[in-house]
């Protein structure tokens, strides 16, 4: 953990550094988690990173009042070096006893409203531009994946990222919607199946 980053977090939140958990597996940011996600801080790993779009997106999503818990911007560095967010504390759906149909309906309703919205000044990417962007991020993370997965598994990931997904996206066609815009290996969950 970076001592100066922990000092900033302590100054802004009053939380002692020993209560802060480092989450340094992000590609662009070093994350710090407080109270299982109630507060999350991100610090840039690269000067090319900017939190301005993320801030706009979170503010916009919160303005829609979608009826679900959404992160809220709490602290922004004047020089855009960090972002502090009031997070969403929760557990995996496997760990709680919820009616999945109700949860699914709530998420579907929120996503439908989000996809109908058109935030002013939002970045617009064509389908091919988005495919190229996340494929490039995948290429950059390839060395990290090699530390955790076999060559055969990597070959399956490569096939998924460079063949299956683009082919299926192109088959489905393109429709402009407000989107997460960060499809990549860091945001895909993989299990033993």
CSV table of C-alpha atoms in Angstrom, one decimal, residues 40-117:
chain,number,residue,atom,x,y,z
A,40,UNK,CA,-13.9,2.6,-2.2
A,41,UNK,CA,-11.0,4.7,-3.3
A,42,UNK,CA,-9.2,4.5,-6.7
A,43,UNK,CA,-5.8,5.9,-7.3
A,44,UNK,CA,-4.3,6.1,-10.8
A,45,UNK,CA,-1.6,3.6,-11.9
A,46,UNK,CA,-1.0,5.6,-15.0
A,47,UNK,CA,-1.1,9.3,-15.7
A,48,UNK,CA,-3.2,8.5,-18.8
A,49,UNK,CA,-6.2,7.5,-16.6
A,50,UNK,CA,-9.0,9.9,-16.0
A,51,UNK,CA,-11.9,9.6,-13.7
A,52,UNK,CA,-14.0,12.3,-15.4
A,53,UNK,CA,-16.1,10.0,-17.5
A,54,UNK,CA,-16.7,7.6,-14.6
A,55,UNK,CA,-17.8,10.6,-12.4
A,56,UNK,CA,-20.2,11.8,-15.1
A,57,UNK,CA,-21.6,8.3,-15.5
A,58,UNK,CA,-22.2,7.7,-11.8
A,59,UNK,CA,-23.8,11.2,-11.4
A,60,UNK,CA,-26.0,10.5,-14.4
A,61,UNK,CA,-27.1,7.0,-13.2
A,62,UNK,CA,-27.9,8.4,-9.8
A,63,UNK,CA,-30.0,11.1,-11.3
A,64,UNK,CA,-32.3,8.5,-12.9
A,65,UNK,CA,-33.5,7.1,-9.5
A,66,UNK,CA,-33.5,3.5,-10.8
A,67,UNK,CA,-34.6,2.0,-7.5
A,68,UNK,CA,-31.3,0.1,-7.0
A,69,UNK,CA,-28.2,0.8,-4.9
A,70,UNK,CA,-25.7,2.6,-7.1
A,71,UNK,CA,-22.3,4.0,-6.1
A,72,UNK,CA,-22.1,7.7,-5.4
A,73,UNK,CA,-19.1,10.0,-5.9
A,74,UNK,CA,-17.8,11.2,-2.6
A,75,UNK,CA,-14.3,12.6,-3.1
A,76,UNK,CA,-12.5,13.8,-6.3
A,77,UNK,CA,-8.9,14.9,-6.4
A,78,UNK,CA,-8.6,18.4,-7.9
A,79,UNK,CA,-5.8,17.0,-10.1
A,80,UNK,CA,-7.9,13.9,-11.0
A,81,UNK,CA,-5.4,11.5,-9.3
A,82,UNK,CA,-7.9,9.7,-7.2
A,83,UNK,CA,-11.6,9.1,-6.9
A,84,UNK,CA,-13.5,8.2,-3.7
A,85,UNK,CA,-16.9,6.5,-3.9
A,86,UNK,CA,-19.6,5.6,-1.5
A,87,UNK,CA,-19.8,2.0,-2.5
A,88,UNK,CA,-22.5,-0.6,-2.3
A,89,UNK,CA,-21.9,-3.1,0.5
A,90,UNK,CA,-23.2,-6.5,-0.3
A,91,UNK,CA,-22.7,-10.2,-0.5
A,92,UNK,CA,-22.8,-12.7,-3.4
A,93,UNK,CA,-26.3,-13.8,-4.3
A,94,UNK,CA,-25.1,-17.3,-3.4
A,95,UNK,CA,-24.5,-16.2,0.2
A,96,UNK,CA,-28.0,-14.8,0.8
A,97,UNK,CA,-31.5,-16.0,0.7
A,98,UNK,CA,-33.2,-13.8,-1.9
A,99,UNK,CA,-35.9,-14.5,-4.4
A,100,UNK,CA,-33.8,-14.4,-7.5
A,101,UNK,CA,-36.9,-13.7,-9.6
A,102,UNK,CA,-37.5,-10.4,-7.7
A,103,UNK,CA,-33.8,-9.4,-7.9
A,104,UNK,CA,-33.7,-10.2,-11.6
A,105,UNK,CA,-36.8,-8.1,-12.2
A,106,UNK,CA,-35.4,-5.2,-10.3
A,107,UNK,CA,-32.1,-5.3,-12.3
A,108,UNK,CA,-33.9,-5.8,-15.6
A,109,UNK,CA,-36.1,-2.7,-14.9
A,110,UNK,CA,-33.1,-0.6,-13.9
A,111,UNK,CA,-31.2,-1.7,-17.0
A,112,UNK,CA,-34.2,-1.0,-19.3
A,113,UNK,CA,-34.4,2.5,-18.0
A,114,UNK,CA,-30.7,3.0,-18.2
A,115,UNK,CA,-30.6,1.8,-21.8
A,116,UNK,CA,-33.5,4.2,-22.7
A,117,UNK,CA,-31.6,7.2,-21.5
